[in-house]
Structures are given as structure tokens and as C-alpha cells.
Short mmCIF file of C-alpha atoms in Angstrom, two decimals:
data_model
loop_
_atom_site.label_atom_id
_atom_site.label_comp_id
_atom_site.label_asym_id
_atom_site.label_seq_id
_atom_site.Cartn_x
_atom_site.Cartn_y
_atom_site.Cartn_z
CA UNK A 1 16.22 0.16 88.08
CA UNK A 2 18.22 2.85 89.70
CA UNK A 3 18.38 6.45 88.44
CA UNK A 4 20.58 9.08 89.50
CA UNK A 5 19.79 12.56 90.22
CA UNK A 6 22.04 15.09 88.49
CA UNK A 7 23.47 18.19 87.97
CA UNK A 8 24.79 20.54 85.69
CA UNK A 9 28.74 19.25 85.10
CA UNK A 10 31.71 21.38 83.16
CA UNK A 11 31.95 19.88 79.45
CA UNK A 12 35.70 19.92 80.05
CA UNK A 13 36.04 18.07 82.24
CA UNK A 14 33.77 15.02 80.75
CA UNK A 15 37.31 13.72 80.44
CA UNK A 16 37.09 12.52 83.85
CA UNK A 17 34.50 9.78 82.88
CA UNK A 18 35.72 8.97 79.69
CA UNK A 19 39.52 8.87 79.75
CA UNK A 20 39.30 6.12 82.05
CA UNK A 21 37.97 4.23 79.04
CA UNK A 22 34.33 2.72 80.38
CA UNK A 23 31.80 1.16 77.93
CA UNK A 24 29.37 3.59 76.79
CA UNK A 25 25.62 3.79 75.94
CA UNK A 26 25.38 6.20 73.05
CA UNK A 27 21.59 7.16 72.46
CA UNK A 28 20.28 8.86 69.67
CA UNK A 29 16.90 9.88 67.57
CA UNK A 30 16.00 10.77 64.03
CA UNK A 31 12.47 11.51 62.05
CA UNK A 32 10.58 9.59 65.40
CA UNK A 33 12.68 6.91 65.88
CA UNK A 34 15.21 6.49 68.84
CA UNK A 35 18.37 3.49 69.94
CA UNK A 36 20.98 2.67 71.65
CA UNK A 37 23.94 1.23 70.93
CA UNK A 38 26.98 -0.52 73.48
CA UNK A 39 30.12 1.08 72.20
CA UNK A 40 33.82 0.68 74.09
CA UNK A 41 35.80 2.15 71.03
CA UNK A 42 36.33 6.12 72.43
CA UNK A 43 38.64 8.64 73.01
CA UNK A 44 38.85 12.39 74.95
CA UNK A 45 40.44 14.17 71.82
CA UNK A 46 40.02 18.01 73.08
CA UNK A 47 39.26 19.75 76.52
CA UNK A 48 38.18 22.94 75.10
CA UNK A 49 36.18 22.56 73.28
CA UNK A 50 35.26 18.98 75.10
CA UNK A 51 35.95 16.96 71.50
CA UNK A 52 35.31 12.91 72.16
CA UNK A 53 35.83 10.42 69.01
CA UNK A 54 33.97 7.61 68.63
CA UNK A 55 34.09 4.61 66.34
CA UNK A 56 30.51 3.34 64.82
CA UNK A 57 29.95 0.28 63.20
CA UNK A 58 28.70 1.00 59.72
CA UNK A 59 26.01 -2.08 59.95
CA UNK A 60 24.95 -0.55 63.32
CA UNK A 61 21.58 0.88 63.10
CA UNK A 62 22.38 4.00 65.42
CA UNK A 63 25.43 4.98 62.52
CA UNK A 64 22.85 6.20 60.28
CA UNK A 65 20.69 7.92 62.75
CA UNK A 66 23.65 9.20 64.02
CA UNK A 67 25.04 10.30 60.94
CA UNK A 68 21.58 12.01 59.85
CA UNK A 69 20.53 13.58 63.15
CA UNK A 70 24.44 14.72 63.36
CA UNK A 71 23.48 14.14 67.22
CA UNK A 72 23.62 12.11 69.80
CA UNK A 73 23.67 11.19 74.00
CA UNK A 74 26.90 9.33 75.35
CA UNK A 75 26.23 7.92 78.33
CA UNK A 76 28.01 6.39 81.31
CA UNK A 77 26.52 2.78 82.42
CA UNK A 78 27.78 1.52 86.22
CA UNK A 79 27.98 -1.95 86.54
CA UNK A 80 24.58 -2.72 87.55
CA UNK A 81 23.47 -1.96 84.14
CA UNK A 82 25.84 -4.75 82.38
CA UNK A 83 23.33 -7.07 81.74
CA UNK A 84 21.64 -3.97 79.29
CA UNK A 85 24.89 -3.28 78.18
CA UNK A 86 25.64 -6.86 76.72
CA UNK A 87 21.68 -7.07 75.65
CA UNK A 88 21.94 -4.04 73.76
CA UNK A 89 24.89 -5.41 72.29
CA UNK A 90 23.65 -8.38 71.15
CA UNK A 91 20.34 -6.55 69.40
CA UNK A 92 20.67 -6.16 66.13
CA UNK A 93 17.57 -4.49 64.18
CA UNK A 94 15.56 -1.42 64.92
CA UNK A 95 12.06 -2.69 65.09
CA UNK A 96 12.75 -3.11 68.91
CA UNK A 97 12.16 0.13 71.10
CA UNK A 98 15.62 -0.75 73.12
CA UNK A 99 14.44 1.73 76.38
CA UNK A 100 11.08 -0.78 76.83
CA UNK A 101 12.93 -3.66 76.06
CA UNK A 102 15.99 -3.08 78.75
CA UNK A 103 13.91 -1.41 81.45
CA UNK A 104 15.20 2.11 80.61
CA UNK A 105 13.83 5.82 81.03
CA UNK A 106 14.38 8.15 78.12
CA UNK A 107 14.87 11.83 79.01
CA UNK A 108 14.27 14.71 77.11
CA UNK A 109 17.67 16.40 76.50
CA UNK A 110 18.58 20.33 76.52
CA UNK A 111 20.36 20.84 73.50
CA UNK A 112 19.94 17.62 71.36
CA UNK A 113 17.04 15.51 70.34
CA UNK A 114 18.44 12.00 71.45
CA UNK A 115 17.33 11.49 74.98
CA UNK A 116 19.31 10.73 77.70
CA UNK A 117 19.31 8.14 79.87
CA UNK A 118 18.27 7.73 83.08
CA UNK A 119 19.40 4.81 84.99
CA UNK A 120 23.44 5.89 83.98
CA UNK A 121 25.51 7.77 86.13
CA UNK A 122 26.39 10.58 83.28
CA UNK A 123 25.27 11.30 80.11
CA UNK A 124 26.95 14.16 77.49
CA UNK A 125 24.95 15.75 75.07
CA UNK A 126 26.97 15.88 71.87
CA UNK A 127 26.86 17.32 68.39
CA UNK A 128 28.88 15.70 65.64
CA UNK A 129 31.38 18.55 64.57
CA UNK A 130 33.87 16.31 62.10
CA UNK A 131 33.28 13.41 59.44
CA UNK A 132 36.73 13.58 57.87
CA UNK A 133 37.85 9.91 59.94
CA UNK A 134 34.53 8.77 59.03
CA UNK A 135 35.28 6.81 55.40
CA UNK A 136 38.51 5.40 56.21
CA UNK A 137 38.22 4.69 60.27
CA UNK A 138 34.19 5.06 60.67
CA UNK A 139 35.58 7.69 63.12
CA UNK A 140 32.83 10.40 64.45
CA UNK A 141 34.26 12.97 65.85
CA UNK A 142 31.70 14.80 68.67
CA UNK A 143 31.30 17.89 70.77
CA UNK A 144 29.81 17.81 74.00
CA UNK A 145 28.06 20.58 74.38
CA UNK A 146 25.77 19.86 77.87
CA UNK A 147 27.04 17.24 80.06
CA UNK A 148 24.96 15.66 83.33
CA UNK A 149 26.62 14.19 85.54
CA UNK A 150 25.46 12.30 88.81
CA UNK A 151 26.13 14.40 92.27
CA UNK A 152 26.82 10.97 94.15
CA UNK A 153 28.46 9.17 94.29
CA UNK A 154 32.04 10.84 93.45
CA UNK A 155 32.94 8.47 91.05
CA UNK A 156 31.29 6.02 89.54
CA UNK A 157 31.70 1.95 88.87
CA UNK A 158 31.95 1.79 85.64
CA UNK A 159 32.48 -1.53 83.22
CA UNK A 160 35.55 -1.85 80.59
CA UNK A 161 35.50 -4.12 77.96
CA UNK A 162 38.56 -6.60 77.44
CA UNK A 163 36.70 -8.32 74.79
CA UNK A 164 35.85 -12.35 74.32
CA UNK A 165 33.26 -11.76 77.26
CA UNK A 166 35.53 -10.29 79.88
CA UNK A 167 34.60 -7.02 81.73
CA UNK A 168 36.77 -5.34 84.41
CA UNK A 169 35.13 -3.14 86.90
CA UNK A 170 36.65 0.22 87.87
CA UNK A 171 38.70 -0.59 91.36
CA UNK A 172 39.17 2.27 93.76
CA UNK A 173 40.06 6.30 92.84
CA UNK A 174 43.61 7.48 94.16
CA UNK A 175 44.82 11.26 94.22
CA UNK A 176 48.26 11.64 93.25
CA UNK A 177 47.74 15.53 93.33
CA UNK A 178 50.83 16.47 95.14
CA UNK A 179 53.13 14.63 92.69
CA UNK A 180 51.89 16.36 89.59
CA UNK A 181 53.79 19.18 87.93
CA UNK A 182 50.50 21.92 88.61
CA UNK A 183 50.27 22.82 84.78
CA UNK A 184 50.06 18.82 84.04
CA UNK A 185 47.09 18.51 86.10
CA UNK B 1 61.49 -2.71 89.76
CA UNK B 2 59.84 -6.01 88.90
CA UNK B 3 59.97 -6.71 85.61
CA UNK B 4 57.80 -8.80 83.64
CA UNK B 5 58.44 -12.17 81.70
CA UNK B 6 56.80 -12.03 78.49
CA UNK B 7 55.33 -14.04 75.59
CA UNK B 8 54.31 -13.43 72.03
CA UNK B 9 50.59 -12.31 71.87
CA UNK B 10 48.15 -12.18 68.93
CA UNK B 11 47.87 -8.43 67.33
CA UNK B 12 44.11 -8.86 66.96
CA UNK B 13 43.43 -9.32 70.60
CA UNK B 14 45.90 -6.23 72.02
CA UNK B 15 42.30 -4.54 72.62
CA UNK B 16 42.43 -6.85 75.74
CA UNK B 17 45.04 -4.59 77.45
CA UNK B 18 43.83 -1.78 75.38
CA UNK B 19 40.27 -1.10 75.59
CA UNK B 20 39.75 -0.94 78.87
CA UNK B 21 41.25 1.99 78.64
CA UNK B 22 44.88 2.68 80.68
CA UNK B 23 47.09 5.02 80.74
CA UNK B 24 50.38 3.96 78.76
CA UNK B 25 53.96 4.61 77.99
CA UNK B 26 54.92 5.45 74.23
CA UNK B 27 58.59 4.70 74.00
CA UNK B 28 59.82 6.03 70.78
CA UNK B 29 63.51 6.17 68.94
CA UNK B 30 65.28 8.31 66.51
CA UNK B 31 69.08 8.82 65.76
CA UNK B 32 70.28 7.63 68.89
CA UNK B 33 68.16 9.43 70.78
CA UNK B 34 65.52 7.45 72.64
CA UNK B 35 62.26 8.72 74.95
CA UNK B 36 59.35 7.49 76.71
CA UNK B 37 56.18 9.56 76.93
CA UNK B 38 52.49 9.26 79.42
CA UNK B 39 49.07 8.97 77.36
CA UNK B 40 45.97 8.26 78.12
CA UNK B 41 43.89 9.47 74.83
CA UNK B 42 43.96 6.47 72.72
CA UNK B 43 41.73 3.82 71.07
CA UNK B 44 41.20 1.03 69.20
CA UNK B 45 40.48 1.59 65.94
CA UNK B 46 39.90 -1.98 64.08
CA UNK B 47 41.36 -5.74 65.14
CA UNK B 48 42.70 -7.18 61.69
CA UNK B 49 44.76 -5.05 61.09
CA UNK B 50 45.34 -3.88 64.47
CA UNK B 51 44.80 -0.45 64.41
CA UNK B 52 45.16 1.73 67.70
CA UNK B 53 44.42 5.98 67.73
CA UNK B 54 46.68 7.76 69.74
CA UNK B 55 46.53 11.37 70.25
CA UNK B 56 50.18 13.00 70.28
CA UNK B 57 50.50 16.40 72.02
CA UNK B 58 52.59 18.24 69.46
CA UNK B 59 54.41 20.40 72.41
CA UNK B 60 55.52 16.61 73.79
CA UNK B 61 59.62 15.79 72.19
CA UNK B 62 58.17 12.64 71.25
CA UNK B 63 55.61 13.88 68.62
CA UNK B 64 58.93 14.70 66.82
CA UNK B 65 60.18 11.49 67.30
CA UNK B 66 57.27 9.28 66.60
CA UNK B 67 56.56 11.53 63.42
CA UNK B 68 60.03 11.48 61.99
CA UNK B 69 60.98 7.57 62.91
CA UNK B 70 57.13 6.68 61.67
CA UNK B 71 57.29 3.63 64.81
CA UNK B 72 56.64 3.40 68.76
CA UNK B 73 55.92 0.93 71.32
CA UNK B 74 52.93 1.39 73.41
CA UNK B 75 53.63 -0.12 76.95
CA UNK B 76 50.85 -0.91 79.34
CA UNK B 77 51.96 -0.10 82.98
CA UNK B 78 50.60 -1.75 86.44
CA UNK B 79 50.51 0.40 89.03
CA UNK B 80 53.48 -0.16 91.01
CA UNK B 81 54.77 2.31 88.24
CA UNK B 82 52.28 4.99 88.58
CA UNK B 83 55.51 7.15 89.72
CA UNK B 84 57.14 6.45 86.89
CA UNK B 85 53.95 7.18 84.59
CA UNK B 86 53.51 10.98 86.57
CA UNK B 87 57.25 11.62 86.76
CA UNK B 88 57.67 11.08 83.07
CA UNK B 89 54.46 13.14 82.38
CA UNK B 90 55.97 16.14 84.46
CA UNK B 91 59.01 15.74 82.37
CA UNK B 92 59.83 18.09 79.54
CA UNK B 93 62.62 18.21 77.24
CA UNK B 94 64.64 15.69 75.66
CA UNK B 95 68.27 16.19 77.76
CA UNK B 96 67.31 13.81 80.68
CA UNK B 97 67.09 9.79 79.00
CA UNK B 98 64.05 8.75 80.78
CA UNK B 99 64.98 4.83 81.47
CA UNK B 100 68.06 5.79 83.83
CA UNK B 101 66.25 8.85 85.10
CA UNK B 102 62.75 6.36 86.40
CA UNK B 103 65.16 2.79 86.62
CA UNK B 104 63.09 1.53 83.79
CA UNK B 105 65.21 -0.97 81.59
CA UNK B 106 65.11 -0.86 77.59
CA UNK B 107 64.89 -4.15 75.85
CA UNK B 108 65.18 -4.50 71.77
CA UNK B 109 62.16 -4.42 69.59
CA UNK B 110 61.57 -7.05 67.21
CA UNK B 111 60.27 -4.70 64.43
CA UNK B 112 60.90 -1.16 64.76
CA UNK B 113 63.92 0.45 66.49
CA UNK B 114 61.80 1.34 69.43
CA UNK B 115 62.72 0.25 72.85
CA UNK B 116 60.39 -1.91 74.76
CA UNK B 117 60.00 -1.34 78.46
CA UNK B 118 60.99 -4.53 80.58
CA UNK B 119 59.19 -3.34 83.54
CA UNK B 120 55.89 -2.99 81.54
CA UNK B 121 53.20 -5.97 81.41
CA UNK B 122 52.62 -5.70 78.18
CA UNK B 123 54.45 -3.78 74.66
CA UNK B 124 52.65 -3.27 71.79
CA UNK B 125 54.96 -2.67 68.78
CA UNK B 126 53.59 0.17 66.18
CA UNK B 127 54.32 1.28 62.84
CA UNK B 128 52.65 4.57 61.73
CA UNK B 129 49.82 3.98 59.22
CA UNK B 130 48.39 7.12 58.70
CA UNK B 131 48.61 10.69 59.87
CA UNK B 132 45.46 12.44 57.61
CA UNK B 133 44.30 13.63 61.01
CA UNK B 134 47.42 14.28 62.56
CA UNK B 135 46.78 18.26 61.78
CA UNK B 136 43.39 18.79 62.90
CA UNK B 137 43.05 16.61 65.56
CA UNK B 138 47.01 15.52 66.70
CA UNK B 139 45.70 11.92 66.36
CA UNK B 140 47.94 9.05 64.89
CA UNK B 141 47.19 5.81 63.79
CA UNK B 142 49.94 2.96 64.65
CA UNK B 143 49.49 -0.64 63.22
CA UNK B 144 50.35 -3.09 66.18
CA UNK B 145 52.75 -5.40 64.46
CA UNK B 146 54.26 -7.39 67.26
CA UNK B 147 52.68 -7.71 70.84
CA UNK B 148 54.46 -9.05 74.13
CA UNK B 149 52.19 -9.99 76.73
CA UNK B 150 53.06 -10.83 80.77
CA UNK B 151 52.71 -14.83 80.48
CA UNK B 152 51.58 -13.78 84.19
CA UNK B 153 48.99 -12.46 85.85
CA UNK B 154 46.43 -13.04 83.64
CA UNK B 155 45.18 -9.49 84.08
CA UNK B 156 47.25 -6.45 84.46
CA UNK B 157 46.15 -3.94 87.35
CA UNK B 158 46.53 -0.77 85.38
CA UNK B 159 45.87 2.93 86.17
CA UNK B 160 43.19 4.94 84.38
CA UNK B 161 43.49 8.58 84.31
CA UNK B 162 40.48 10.84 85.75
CA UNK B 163 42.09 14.34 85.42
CA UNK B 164 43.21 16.47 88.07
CA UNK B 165 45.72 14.34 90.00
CA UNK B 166 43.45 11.10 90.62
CA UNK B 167 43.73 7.99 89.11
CA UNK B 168 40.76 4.97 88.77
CA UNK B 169 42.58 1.91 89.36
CA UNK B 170 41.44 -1.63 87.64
CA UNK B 171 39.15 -3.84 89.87
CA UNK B 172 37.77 -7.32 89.17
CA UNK B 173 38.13 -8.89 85.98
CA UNK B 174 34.21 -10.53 85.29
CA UNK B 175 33.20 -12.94 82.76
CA UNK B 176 29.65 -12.69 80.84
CA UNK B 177 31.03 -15.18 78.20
CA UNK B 178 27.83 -16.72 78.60
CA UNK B 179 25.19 -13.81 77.98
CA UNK B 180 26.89 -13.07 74.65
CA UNK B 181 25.69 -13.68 70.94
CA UNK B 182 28.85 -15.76 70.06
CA UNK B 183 29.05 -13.54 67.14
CA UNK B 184 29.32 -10.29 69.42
CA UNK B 185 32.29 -11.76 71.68
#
């Protein structure tokens, strides 16, 4: 499969990938073991510092390894990838290395210890900075503290979940520039 | 502007319209004063009930309003509004009413005192659940508790918000019904 060559990218301005509201691959490692999990429940909550919450299923495998590590990769799939991103889904149980199984190369990261993934346009190294949300809304709240992003193209395709199946893909990128108020940029 | 013909919609699917991740318009009520504001950082949160994060800038007149009358409506826009959606996110202060100013028509709520917006294609109603991390992180969690749904098209094309002027607009809508666990859907 594809991988993209990237560079160095602001962490606040990850928003521009996320806010749009694609479905993510979050990786993540703890005590030798490593996953990856398909999750579409996200939100930019902070530019600086780049805060992104995340909701994880407490009978997912990657919450704990999440929650122990206190790290983990968010990455940015393009629509060639959907058939990982629904397999990956689907798999539940960690006795399955999920990078063999789905064809995908795990990199080492700069500043976490989940690796990143290759074949996706962007992927954000984050630490987890707030667990408050966690008990009540299995809300993770994240910092990104590296972010990679692809240097073509622009912007990517990206898939959004609509649920019962459905996908939409990200259509075309308009600037609106000159209408915007510049402080509301 | 077009307006939308509307039908009742189950609360546990509004992650349909949601998920995928467009910007929306939170209209929002209190003692006869009425305004609409532009988000884009929200989430779902759970299905049943149907819980949706929003984060609510607290220098934005309706944090006030949300946070006093404990209710909103979260309207989903198409983009023939995208005007509308940056003129009311250039617009500060509460002396100019925001329907007459962008031609966008109120219509009565079922369930809170909320207006929805006619011209929307779909209007989530919301009552305010819980605000324990309304200090640290702005973020406020609204119980859908009435949905209205455009009877048609099936699929709204909505505007996604990258940062810096440019907006991702929806593409194709994809089914991979098949490749699903059932369980997973």
C-alpha cells in the first residue's frame, strides 16, 4: 500500500485535519505490545496547546493500553485505506498483530512509544494530559505534541462515518478567506 | 433561501448528520432574546441517550445564553448557507438578531424554547446535561431530545471547517454495509 512522505507540521494547526471530523486510526503500545483501533468519536478542543478529545470504548483493547502508556498516535486514513479501517473495526481481541494483519508499516515515533503509521496521510503524536471526562463520558483528553503531516497532496481524502455502514468521502476544499473577519480565521 | 421540509428523526441515529463532522449553527434563547452561533468543535458522545460535546467559546453571547437557559438547537447547514455560517461567525455582540440580519427564518421548538432554523437540513433539539467540564475545557454536553431531519435529500452536503478561511465540502456518500460485523454497524 501507499505511504506518504512527510514533514514536520505545526501542532496547532492539526485542527485542519481533524475539525473536519474524518475517521481516525489511533495507534498505541504498552510493555511490548502494540494496536490499533478505528475511532470517529473526536473533537479539536484547544489550539495552543493543540488539545484533541477522544472517546474510547472501555471493552476496546487499545483503552487500557492507552490508559497505561498515557500515549498514543492519531492518525489520518484516506479513503484507500477503508477497507483497514472497517477490518480494524470489526477485530476484537489483541492476540492479532493488527499492522501484519492489515498490510501496515509501523514507525518509530519522536516523542511517544506508539508508532505511527505509515500508509496515512498524517499522524499526531499525543500524550494524554486529562482523565477527568474519563468515568462518566470515557472521554481522553490528548495533547499533540509532534504532528506529521503529508507534503502532498494539500489536502487529503479522508472517510467520515455516518454510521449503519455509510461513509462519506471528503468532496473538494474551498477558500472563503476574503469573507472572514481576519481575527476569526 | 430554500428551506427544508422536515420529519421526525430517531435521537439515537443524529450521529448520521453528526459524526461526519460539519460545521453547525447553535441557535439558543433566553428572555426574549434569541441568537444563533458557528461551531465546528463538537462530538458525539454516546447514542442512547443521545449525548453530543460541544465546545462553547466563553467570549461568544451565546455561552451566556446556552448556560443560563440550560437548552439549544444544533442545526446542520448545506452549503448554500456557508455565507450565512461565516457571516454569523464574524458577528459579535448580541444587538443585531441574527435571523433578519442572514434571512434565516425561526420556527418553534418542540421541547425547549430554542428556535429551530427552517433553512437548516436538519435541528437537533438539546437540553444541557452536564457542565463538569465546562471550566477546564469550555465543553458542554446537550442531550438530543427531539431531532428534525430533511425528509429530502437523503444526504445533506455540509461544510467542514479546515481553519484559515477554507472549507472541505462533503463528497460521495459510500456504503460498506456489507464488510461490517453486524454488531459493529
Amino acid at each position: 500500500m501507499k505511504t506518504y512522505k512527510k514533514a514536520d507540521f505545526p501542532v496547532a494547526n492539526v485542527r485542519r485535519f481533524l475539525e473536519p471530523g474524518p475517521v481516525v486510526l489511533v495507534s498505541s503500545a504498552h510493555k511490548g505490545q502494540r494496536n490499533i483501533m478505528t475511532m470517529g468519536w473526536h473533537m479539536v478542543m484547544m489550539q495552543e496547546p493543540s488539545l484533541v478529545g477522544c472517546f474510547l470504548w472501555d471493552q476496546n483493547d487499545s483503552y487500557e493500553m492507552v490508559r497505561r502508556s498515557k500515549e498514543c498516535v492519531i492518525n489520518v486514513p484516506t479513503v484507500d485505506l477503508v477497507r483497514a479501517v472497517i477490518g480494524i473495526g470489526n477485530s476484537h481481541g489483541s492476540e492479532v498483530d493488527k499492522f501484519e494483519q492489515f498490510g501496515l508499516t509501523a514507525v518509530e515515533a519522536t516523542k511517544v512509544g506508539a508508532p505511527l503509521i505509515a500508509e496515512c496521510y498524517a499522524s499526531f503524536e499525543c500524550k494524554l494530559v486529562d482523565t477527568s471526562a474519563v468515568k462518566r463520558f470515557s472521554l481522553f483528553v490528548f495533547e499533540v505534541v509532534k504532528a506529521h503531516v503529508a507534503t502532498s497532496p494539500r489536502y487529503p481524502t479522508t472517510v467520515h462515518y455516518r454510521g449503519d455502514g455509510v461513509f462519506m468521502v471528503s468532496g473538494r476544499n474551498v477558500s472563503y478567506r476574503r469573507l472572514f473577519k481576519p481575527e476569526n480565521l
